[in-house]
Short mmCIF file of C-alpha atoms and ligand atoms in Angstrom, two decimals:
data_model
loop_
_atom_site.label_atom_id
_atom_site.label_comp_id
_atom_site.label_asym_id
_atom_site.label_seq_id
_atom_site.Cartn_x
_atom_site.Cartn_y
_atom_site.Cartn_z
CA UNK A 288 3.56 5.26 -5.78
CA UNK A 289 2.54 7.78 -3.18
CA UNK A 290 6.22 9.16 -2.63
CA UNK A 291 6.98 8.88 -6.79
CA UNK A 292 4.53 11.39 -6.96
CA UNK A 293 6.25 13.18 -4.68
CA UNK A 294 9.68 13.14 -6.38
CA UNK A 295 8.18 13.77 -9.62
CA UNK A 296 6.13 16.70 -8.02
CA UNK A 297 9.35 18.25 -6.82
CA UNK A 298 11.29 17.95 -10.14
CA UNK A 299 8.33 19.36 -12.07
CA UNK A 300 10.07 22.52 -11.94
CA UNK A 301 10.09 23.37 -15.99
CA UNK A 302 13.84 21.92 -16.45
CA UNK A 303 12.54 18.30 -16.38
CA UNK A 304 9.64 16.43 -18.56
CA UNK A 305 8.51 12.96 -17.95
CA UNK A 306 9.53 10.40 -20.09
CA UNK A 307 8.16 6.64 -19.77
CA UNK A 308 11.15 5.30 -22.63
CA UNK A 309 14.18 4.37 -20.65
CA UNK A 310 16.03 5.13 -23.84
CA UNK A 311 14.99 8.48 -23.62
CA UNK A 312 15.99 9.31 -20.66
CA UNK A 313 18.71 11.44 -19.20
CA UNK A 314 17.77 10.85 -15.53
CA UNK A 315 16.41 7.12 -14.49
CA UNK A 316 15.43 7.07 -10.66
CA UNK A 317 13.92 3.70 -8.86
CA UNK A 318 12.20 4.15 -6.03
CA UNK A 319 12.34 0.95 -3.89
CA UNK A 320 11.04 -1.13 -1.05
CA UNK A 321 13.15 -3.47 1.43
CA UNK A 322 9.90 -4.95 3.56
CA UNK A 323 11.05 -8.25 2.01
CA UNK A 324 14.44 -9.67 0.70
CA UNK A 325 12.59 -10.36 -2.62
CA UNK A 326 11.68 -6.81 -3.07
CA UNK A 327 15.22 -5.60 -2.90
CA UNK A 328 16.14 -8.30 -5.22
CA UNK A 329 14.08 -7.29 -8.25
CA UNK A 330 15.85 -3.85 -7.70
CA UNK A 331 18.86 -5.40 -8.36
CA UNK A 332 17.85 -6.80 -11.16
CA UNK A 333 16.56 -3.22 -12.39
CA UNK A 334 19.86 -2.20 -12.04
CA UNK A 335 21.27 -4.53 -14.36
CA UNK A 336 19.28 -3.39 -17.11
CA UNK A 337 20.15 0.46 -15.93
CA UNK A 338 23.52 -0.92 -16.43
CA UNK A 339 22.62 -1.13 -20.29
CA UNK A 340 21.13 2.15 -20.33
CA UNK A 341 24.33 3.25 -19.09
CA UNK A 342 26.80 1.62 -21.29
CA UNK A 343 25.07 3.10 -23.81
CA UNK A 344 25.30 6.78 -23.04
CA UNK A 345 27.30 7.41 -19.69
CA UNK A 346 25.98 11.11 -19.40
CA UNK A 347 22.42 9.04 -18.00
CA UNK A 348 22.50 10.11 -14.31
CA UNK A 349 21.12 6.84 -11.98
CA UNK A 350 19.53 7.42 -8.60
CA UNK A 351 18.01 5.06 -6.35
CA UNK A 352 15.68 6.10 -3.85
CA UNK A 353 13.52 5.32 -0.98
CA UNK A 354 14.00 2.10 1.76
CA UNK A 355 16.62 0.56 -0.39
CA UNK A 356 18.49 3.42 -0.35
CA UNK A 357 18.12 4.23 3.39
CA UNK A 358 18.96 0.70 4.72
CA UNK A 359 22.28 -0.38 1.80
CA UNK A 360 23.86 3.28 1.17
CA UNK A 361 26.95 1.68 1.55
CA UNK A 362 26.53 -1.69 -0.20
CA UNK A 363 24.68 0.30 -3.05
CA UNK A 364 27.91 2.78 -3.22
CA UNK A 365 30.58 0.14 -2.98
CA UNK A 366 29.33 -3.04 -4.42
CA UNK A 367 31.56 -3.69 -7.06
CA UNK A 368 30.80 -7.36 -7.19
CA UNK A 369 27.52 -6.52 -8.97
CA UNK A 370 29.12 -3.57 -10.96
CA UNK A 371 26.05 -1.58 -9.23
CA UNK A 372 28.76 1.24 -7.74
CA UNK A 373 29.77 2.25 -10.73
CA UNK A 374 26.25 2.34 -12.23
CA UNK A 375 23.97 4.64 -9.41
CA UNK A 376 25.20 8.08 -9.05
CA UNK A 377 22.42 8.87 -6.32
CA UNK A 378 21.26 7.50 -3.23
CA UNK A 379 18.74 9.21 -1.63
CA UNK A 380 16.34 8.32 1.39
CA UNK A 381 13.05 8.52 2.15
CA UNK A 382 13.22 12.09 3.75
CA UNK A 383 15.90 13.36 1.69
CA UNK A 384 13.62 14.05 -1.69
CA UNK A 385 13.76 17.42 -1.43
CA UNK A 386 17.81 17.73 -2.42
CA UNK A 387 17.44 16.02 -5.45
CA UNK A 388 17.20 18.79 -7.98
CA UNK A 389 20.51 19.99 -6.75
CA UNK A 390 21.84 16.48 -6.34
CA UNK A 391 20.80 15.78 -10.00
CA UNK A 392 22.38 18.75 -10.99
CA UNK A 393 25.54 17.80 -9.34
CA UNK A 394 25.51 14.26 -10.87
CA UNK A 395 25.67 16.23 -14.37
CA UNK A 396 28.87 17.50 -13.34
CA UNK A 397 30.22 13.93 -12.16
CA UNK A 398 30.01 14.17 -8.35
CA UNK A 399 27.81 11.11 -6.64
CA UNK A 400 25.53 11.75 -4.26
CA UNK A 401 24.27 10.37 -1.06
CA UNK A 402 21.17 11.54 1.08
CA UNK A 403 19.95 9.57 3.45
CA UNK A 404 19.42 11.63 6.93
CA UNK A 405 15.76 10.63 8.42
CA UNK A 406 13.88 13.22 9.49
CA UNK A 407 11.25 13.60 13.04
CA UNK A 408 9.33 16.46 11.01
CA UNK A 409 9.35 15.84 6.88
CA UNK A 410 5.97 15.52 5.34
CA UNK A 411 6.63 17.15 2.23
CA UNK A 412 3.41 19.08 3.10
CA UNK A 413 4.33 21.73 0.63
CA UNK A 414 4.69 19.17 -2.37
CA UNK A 415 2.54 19.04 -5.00
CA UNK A 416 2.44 15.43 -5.90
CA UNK A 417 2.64 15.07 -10.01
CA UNK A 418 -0.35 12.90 -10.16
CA UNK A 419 -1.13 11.27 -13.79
CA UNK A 420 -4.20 9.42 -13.52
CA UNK A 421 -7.03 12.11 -12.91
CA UNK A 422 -9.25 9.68 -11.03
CA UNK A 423 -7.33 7.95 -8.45
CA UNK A 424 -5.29 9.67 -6.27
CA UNK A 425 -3.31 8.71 -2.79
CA UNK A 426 -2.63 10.97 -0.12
CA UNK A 427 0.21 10.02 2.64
CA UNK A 428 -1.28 11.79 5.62
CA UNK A 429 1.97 10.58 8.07
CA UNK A 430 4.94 9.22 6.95
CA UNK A 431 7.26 6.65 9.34
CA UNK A 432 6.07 4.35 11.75
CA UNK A 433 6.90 4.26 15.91
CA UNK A 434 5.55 0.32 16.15
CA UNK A 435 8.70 -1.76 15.71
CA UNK A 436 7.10 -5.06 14.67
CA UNK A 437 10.21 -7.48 15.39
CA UNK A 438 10.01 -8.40 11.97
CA UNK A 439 9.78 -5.11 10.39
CA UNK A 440 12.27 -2.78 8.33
CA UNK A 441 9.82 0.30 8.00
CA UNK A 442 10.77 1.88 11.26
CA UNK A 443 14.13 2.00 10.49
CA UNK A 444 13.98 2.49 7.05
CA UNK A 445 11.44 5.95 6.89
CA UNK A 446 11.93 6.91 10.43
CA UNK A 447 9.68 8.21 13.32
CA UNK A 448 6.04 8.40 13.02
CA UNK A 449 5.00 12.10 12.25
CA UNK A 450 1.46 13.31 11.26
CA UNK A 451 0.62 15.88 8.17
CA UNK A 452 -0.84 18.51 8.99
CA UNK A 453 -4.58 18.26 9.51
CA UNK A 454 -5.84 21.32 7.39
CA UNK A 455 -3.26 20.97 4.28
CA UNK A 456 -4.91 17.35 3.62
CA UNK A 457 -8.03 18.75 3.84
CA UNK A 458 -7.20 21.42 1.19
CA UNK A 459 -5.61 18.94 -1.21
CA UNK A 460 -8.70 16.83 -1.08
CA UNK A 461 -10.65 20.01 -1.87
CA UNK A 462 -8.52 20.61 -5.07
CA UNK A 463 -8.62 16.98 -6.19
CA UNK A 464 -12.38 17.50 -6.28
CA UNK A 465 -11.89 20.59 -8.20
CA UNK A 466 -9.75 18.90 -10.66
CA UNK A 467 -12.23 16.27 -11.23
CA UNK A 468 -10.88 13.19 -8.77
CA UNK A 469 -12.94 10.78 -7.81
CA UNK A 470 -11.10 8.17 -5.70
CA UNK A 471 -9.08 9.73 -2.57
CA UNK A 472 -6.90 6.88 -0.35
CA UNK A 473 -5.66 8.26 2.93
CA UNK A 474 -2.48 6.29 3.24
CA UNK A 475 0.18 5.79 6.65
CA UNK A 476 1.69 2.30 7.68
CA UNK A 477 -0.57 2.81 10.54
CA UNK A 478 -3.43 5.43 9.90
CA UNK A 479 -5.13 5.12 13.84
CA UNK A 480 -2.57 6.54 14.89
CA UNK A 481 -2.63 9.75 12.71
CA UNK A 482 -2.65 12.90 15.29
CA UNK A 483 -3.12 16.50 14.70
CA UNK A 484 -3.30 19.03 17.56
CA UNK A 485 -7.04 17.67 18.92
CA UNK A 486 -7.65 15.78 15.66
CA UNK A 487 -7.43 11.55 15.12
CA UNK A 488 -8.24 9.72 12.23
CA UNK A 489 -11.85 9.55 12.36
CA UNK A 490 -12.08 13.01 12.51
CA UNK A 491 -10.09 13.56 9.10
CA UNK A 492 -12.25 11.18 7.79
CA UNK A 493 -15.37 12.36 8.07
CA UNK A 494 -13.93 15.97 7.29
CA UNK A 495 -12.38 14.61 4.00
CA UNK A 496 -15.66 12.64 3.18
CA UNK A 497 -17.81 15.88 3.39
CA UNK A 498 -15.47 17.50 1.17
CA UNK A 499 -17.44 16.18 -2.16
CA UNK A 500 -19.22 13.62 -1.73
CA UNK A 501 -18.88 12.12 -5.31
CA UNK A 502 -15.45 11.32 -4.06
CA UNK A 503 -15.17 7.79 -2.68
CA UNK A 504 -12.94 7.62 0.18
CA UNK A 505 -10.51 5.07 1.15
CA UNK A 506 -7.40 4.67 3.69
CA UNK A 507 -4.62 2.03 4.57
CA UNK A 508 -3.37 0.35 6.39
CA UNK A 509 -5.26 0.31 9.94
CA UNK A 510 -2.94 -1.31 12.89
CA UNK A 511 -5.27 -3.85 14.82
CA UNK A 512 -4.52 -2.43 18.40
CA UNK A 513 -5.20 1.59 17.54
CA UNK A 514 -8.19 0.76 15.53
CA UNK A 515 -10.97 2.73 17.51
CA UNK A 516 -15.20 2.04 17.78
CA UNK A 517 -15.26 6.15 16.74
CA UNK A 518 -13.17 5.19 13.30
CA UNK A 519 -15.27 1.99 12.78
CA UNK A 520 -19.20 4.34 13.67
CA UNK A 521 -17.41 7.32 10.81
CA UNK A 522 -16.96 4.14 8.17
CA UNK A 523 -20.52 3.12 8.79
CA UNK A 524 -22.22 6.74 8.69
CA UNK A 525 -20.98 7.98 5.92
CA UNK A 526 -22.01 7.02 2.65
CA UNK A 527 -18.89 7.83 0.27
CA UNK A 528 -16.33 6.13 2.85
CA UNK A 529 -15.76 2.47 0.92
CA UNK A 530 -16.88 0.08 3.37
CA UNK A 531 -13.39 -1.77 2.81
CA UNK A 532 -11.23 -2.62 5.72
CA UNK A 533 -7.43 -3.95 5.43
CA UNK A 534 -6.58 -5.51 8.54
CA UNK A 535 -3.39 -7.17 8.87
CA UNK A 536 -3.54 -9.91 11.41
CA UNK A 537 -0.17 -11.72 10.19
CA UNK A 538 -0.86 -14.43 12.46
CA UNK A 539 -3.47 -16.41 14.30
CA UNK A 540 -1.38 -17.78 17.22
CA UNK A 541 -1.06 -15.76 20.25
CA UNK A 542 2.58 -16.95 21.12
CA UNK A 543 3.70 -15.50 17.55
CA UNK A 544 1.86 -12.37 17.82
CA UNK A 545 3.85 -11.89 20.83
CA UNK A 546 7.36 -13.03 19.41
CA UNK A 547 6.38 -10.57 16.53
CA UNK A 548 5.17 -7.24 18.78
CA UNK A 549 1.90 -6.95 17.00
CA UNK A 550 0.22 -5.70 20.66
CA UNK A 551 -2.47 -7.80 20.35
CA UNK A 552 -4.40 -11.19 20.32
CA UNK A 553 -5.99 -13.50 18.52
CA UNK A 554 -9.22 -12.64 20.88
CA UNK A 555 -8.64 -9.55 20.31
CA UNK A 556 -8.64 -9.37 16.65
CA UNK A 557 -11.88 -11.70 16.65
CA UNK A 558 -13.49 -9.08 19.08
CA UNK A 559 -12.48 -6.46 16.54
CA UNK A 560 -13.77 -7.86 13.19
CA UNK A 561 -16.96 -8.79 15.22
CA UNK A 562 -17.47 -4.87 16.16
CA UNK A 563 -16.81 -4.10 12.59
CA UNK A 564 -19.28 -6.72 10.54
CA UNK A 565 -22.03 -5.88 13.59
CA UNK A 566 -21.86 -2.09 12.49
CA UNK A 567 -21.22 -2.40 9.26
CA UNK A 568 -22.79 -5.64 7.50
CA UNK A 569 -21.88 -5.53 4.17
CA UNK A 570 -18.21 -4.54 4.10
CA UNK A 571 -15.14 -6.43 3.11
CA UNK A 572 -11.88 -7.00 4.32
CA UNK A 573 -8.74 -8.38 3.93
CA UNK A 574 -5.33 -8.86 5.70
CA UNK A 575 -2.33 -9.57 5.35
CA UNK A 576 -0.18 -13.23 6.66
CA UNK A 577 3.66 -14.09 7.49
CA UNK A 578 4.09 -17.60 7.40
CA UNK A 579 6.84 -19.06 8.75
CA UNK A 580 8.22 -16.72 11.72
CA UNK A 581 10.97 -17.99 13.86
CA UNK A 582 9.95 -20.94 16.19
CA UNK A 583 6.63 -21.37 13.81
CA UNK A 584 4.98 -24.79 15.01
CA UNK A 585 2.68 -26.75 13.19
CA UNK A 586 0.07 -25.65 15.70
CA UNK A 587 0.68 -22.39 14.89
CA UNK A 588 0.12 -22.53 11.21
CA UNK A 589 -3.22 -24.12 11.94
CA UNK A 590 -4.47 -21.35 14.27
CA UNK A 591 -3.41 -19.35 11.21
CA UNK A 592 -5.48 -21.64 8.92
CA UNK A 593 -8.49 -21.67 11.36
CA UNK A 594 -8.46 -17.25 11.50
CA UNK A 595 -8.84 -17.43 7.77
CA UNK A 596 -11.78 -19.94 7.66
CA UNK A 597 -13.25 -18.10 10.80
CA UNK A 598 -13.05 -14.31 9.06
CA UNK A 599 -13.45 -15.29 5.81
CA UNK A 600 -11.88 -12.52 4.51
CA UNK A 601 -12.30 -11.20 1.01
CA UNK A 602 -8.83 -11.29 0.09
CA UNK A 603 -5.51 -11.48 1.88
CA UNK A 604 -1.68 -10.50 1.10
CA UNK A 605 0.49 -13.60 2.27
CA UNK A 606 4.26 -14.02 2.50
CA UNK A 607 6.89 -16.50 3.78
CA UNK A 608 8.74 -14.40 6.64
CA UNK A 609 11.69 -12.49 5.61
CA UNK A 610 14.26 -12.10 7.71
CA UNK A 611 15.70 -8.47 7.95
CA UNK A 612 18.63 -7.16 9.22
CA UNK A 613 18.85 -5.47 12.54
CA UNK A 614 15.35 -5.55 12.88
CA UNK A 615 14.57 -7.53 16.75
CA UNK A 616 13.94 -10.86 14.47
CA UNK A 617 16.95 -10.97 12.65
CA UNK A 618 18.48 -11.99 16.03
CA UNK A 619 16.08 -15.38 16.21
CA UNK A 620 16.64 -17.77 14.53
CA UNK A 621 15.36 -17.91 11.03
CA UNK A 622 14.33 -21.88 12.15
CA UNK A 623 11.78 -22.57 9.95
CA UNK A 624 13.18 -24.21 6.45
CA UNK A 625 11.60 -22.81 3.36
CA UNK A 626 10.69 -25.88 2.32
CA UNK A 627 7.99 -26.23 5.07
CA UNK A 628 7.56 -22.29 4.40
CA UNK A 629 6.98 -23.11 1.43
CA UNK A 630 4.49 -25.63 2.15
CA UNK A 631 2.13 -23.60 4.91
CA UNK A 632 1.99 -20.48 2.60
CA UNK A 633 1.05 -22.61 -0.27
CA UNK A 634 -1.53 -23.55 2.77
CA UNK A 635 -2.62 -20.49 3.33
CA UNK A 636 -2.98 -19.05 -0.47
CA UNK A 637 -4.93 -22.46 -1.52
CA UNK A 638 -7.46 -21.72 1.78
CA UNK A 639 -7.48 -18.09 0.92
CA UNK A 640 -8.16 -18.01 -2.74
CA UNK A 641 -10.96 -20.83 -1.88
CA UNK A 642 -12.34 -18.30 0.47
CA UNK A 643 -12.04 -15.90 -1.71
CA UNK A 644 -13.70 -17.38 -4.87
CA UNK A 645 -16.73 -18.01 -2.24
CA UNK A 646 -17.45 -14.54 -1.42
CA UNK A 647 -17.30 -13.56 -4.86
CA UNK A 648 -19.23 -16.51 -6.10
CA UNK A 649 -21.93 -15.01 -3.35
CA UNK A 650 -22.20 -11.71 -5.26
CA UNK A 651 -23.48 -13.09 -8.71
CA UNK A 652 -27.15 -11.54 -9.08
CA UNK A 653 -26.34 -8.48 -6.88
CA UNK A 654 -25.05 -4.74 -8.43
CA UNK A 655 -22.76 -2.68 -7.06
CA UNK A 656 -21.37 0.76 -7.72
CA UNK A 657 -18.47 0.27 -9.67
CA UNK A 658 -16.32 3.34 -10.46
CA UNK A 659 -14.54 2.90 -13.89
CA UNK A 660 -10.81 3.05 -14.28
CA UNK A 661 -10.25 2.73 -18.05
CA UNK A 662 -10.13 0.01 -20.06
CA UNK A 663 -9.44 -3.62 -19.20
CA UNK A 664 -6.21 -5.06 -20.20
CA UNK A 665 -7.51 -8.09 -21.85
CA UNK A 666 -10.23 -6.37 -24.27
CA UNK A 667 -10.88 -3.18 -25.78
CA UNK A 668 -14.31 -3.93 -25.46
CA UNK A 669 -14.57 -4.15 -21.76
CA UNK A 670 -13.83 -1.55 -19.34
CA UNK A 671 -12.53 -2.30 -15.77
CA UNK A 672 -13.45 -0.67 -12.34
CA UNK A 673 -14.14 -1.42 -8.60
CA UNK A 674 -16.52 -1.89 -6.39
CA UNK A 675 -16.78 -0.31 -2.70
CA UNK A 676 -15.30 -3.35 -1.18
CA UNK A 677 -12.06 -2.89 -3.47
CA UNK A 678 -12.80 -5.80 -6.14
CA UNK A 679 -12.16 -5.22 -9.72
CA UNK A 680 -14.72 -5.55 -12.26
CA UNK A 681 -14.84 -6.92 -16.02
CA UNK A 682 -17.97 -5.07 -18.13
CA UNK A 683 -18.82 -4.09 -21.29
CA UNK A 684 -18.26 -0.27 -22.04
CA UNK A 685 -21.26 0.64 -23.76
CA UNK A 686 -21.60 4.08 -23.33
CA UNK A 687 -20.15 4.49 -20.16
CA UNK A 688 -17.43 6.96 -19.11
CA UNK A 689 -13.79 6.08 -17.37
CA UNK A 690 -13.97 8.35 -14.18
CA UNK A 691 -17.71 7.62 -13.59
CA UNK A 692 -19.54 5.64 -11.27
CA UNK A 693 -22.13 3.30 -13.29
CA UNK A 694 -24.33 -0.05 -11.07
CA UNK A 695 -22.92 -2.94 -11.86
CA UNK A 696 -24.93 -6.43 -12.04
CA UNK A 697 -22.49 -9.20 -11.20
CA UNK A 698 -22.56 -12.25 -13.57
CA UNK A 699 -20.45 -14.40 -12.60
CA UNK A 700 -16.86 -14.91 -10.75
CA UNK A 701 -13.39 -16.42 -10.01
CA UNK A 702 -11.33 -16.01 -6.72
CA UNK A 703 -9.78 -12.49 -8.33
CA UNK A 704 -12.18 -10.83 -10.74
CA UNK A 705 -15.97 -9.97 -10.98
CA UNK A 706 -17.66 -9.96 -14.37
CA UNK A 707 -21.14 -7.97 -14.90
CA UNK A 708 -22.72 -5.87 -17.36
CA UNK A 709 -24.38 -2.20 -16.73
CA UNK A 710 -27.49 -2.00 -14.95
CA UNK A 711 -27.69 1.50 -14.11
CA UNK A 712 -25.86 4.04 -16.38
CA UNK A 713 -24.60 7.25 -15.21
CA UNK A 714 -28.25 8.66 -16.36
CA UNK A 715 -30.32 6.36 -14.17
CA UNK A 716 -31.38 4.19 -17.25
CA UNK A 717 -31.81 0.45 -15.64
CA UNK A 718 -31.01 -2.49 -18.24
N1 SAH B 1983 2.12 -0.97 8.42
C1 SAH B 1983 1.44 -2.09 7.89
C2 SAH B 1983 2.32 -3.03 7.12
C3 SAH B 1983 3.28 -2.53 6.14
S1 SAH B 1983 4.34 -3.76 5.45
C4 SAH B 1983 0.84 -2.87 9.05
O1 SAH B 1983 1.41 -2.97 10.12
O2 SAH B 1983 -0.20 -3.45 8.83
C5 SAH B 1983 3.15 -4.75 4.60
C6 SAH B 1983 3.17 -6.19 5.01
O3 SAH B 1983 4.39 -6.80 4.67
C7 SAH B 1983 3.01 -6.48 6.49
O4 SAH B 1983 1.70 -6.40 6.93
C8 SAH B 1983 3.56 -7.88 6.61
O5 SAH B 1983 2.56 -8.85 6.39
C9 SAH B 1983 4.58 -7.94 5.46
N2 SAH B 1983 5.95 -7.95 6.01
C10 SAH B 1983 6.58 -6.94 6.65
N3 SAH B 1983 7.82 -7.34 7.03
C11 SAH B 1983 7.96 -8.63 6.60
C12 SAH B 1983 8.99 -9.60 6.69
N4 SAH B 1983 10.13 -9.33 7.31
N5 SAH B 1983 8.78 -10.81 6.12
C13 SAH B 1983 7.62 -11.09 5.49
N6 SAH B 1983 6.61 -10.22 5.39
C14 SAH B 1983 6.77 -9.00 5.93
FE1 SF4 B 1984 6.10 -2.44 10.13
FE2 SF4 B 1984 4.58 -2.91 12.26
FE3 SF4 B 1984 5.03 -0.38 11.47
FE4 SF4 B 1984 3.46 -1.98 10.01
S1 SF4 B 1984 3.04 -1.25 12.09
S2 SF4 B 1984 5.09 -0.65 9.25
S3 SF4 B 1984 4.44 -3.97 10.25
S4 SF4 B 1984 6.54 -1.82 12.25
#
């Protein structure tokens, strides 16, 4: 979402408007992700439908950017079997956004185009992301990654880690307050590592939460090894950082951290979430879980199991292992059949969601700042928001205003959603 913004910052230029009708569009661009095969595989399905838009009026110029783009230039440009050759007209990479004015410009006239050179020092610091919300907003401070997890794409997909530079952030944060923002994520695959002449991460953090603090702050995603006791005291002093932690852990058996390059162990992770619930009692966190990595025992899925139950996380992101080409993994052996994938990550999501619905379950009687969002999909009656610890809300609107921050008495729960009513409005008034 972060880099769409981006794209759509750099074509808001006057000669472009944004259209959300695919019918009405002269340009259609897809920005895409290749962490997982089934990511890449709803693009192709995208494409089909494209394919439609393009039968119908040829002049429609079709670019596909980001990972995709980066890791299957060639397949994208030449695979006839799918009929998706003849339907994208640009290809463009991760660090290549800022040649697609000219690029689309050249598609008008007929000639393809392909961009996908990685770059050591694009940040697109300049850019003026096109942001439509007004109360959200995500800010990449890096871009890349330098940790080659042996099952990972990113690093060869958006290139070497490079850091933003320290002051521009700060600045953009300063006009997001102006313009009324109340919700800032500070976003890198691996944030602890974020580096600016003497600066680290918990530096910009506390500088960006003294910016306004009406702002809540949030970041992702922190990398177990670089996460540092300075990062973890700047969560717990200041007030407007969400006390919300993503942790990805991916496994709980020290032989597969190892086979996966993740730099740490099991002991240490436990040390780490220890630090963090000692300094900071009431946050919540959640993680993320491959199941099924090459040479995956039973044993291994159980230490897996047994991290969950011990950390009790408040949510987690959980996938069968993907294997990806030319990544350090794709040379093991992919020995694990998906049926017994299949059968530890349903595991792992039944444990999970269990969890899950627990500590939600434990919040019923308590209230909790909620910032609203707008209003909730399933009622125009209700609006929905989130709390600190990143969990979204179900209340009735009353008088309340999308963009403020109104206290929140939970009612009652499932493993997903909260449901309350106001407590405290905006003005103070208790109910
Ligand atoms: N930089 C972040 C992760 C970004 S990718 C970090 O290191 O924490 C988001 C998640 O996708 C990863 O945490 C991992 O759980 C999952 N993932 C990445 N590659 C994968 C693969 N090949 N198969 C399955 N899941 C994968
Ligand atoms: Fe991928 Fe590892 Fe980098 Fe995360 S830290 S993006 S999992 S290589």
């Amino acid at each position: 979402m972060a880099d769409s913004e981006v794209v759509l910052g750099l074509l808001n230029d006057g000669n472009y408007t944004l259209t959300e009708e695919m019918d009405n569009a002269d340009i259609v661009l897809v920005n895409t992700c290749s962490v997982r095969e089934n990511a890449e595989q709803r693009i192709y399905g995208r494409l089909g439908e494209f394919k439609a838009v393009k039968s119908k009026n040829p002049e429609v110029v079709v670019g596909v950017l980001g990972c995709m783009a980066e890791r299957l230039r060639e397949k994208l440009n030449t695979d006839e079997a799918r009929g998706v050759g003849q339907i994208v007209d640009l290809i463009v990479g991760p660090d290549e956004y800022r040649k697609l004015p000219s690029l689309i410009n050249n598609a008008w006239h007929g000639e393809k185009g392909v961009a996908v050179k990685l770059s050591r020092v694009e940040t697109y610091d300049d850019i003026v992301p096109l942001r439509t919300s007004g109360i959200s907003a995500w800010i990449s401070i890096m871009r890349g990654c330098d940790k080659f997890c042996s099952f990972c794409v990113v690093p060869f997909t958006r290139g070497r880690e490079r850091s933003r530079d320290y002051f521009n952030i700060i600045k953009e944060v300063e006009e997001l307050g102006k313009r009324g923002f109340k919700e800032i994520t500070l976003l890198g695959q691996n944030v602890n590592s974020y580096r600016y002449d003497k600066y680290d991460f918990a530096d910009l953090m506390k500088t960006v939460s003294e910016v306004d603090e009406s702002m809540r702050i949030r970041f992702t995603t922190s990398h177990p090894h670089d996460m540092s006791d300075k990062l973890i005291e700047t969560i717990a002093s200041k007030n407007n950082i969400c006390k919300y932690i993503h942790l990805p852990i991916q496994s709980g058996s020290d032989r597969i951290l190892d086979l996966m390059k993740r730099e740490y162990t099991s002991s240490h992770y436990r040390n780490l979430i220890n630090k963090i619930k000692a300094s900071i009692p009431e946050v919540s966190l959640s993680t993320d879980i491959i199941s099924g990595f090459p040479t995956e025992t039973e044993e291994d899925h159980r230490m897996t199991l047994e991290i969950l139950e011990e950390t009790r996380f408040d949510g987690a992101f959980m996938f069968k292992y993907s294997p990806r080409e030319n990544t350090p993994a794709w040379k093991m052996d992919d020995d694990v059949n998906d049926e017994i994938k299949s059968i530890r990550i349903n595991e792992i999501v039944m444990l999970q969601n269990k969890i899950s619905a627990e500590r939600n379950q434990e919040m019923v009687g308590t209230v909790h700042k909620v910032l609203i969002e707008g209003e909730s999909k399933k009622s125009s009656d209700d609006f929905h928001g989130r709390t600190e610890g990143n969990k979204i809300v179900i209340f009735p609107k009353e008088n309340s205003i999308p963009g403020t921050y109104v206290d929140i008495k939970i009612t009652r729960t499932n493993s997903a959603t909260l449901f309350g009513h106001i407590y405290k409005n905006h003005k103070g008034v208790k109910s």
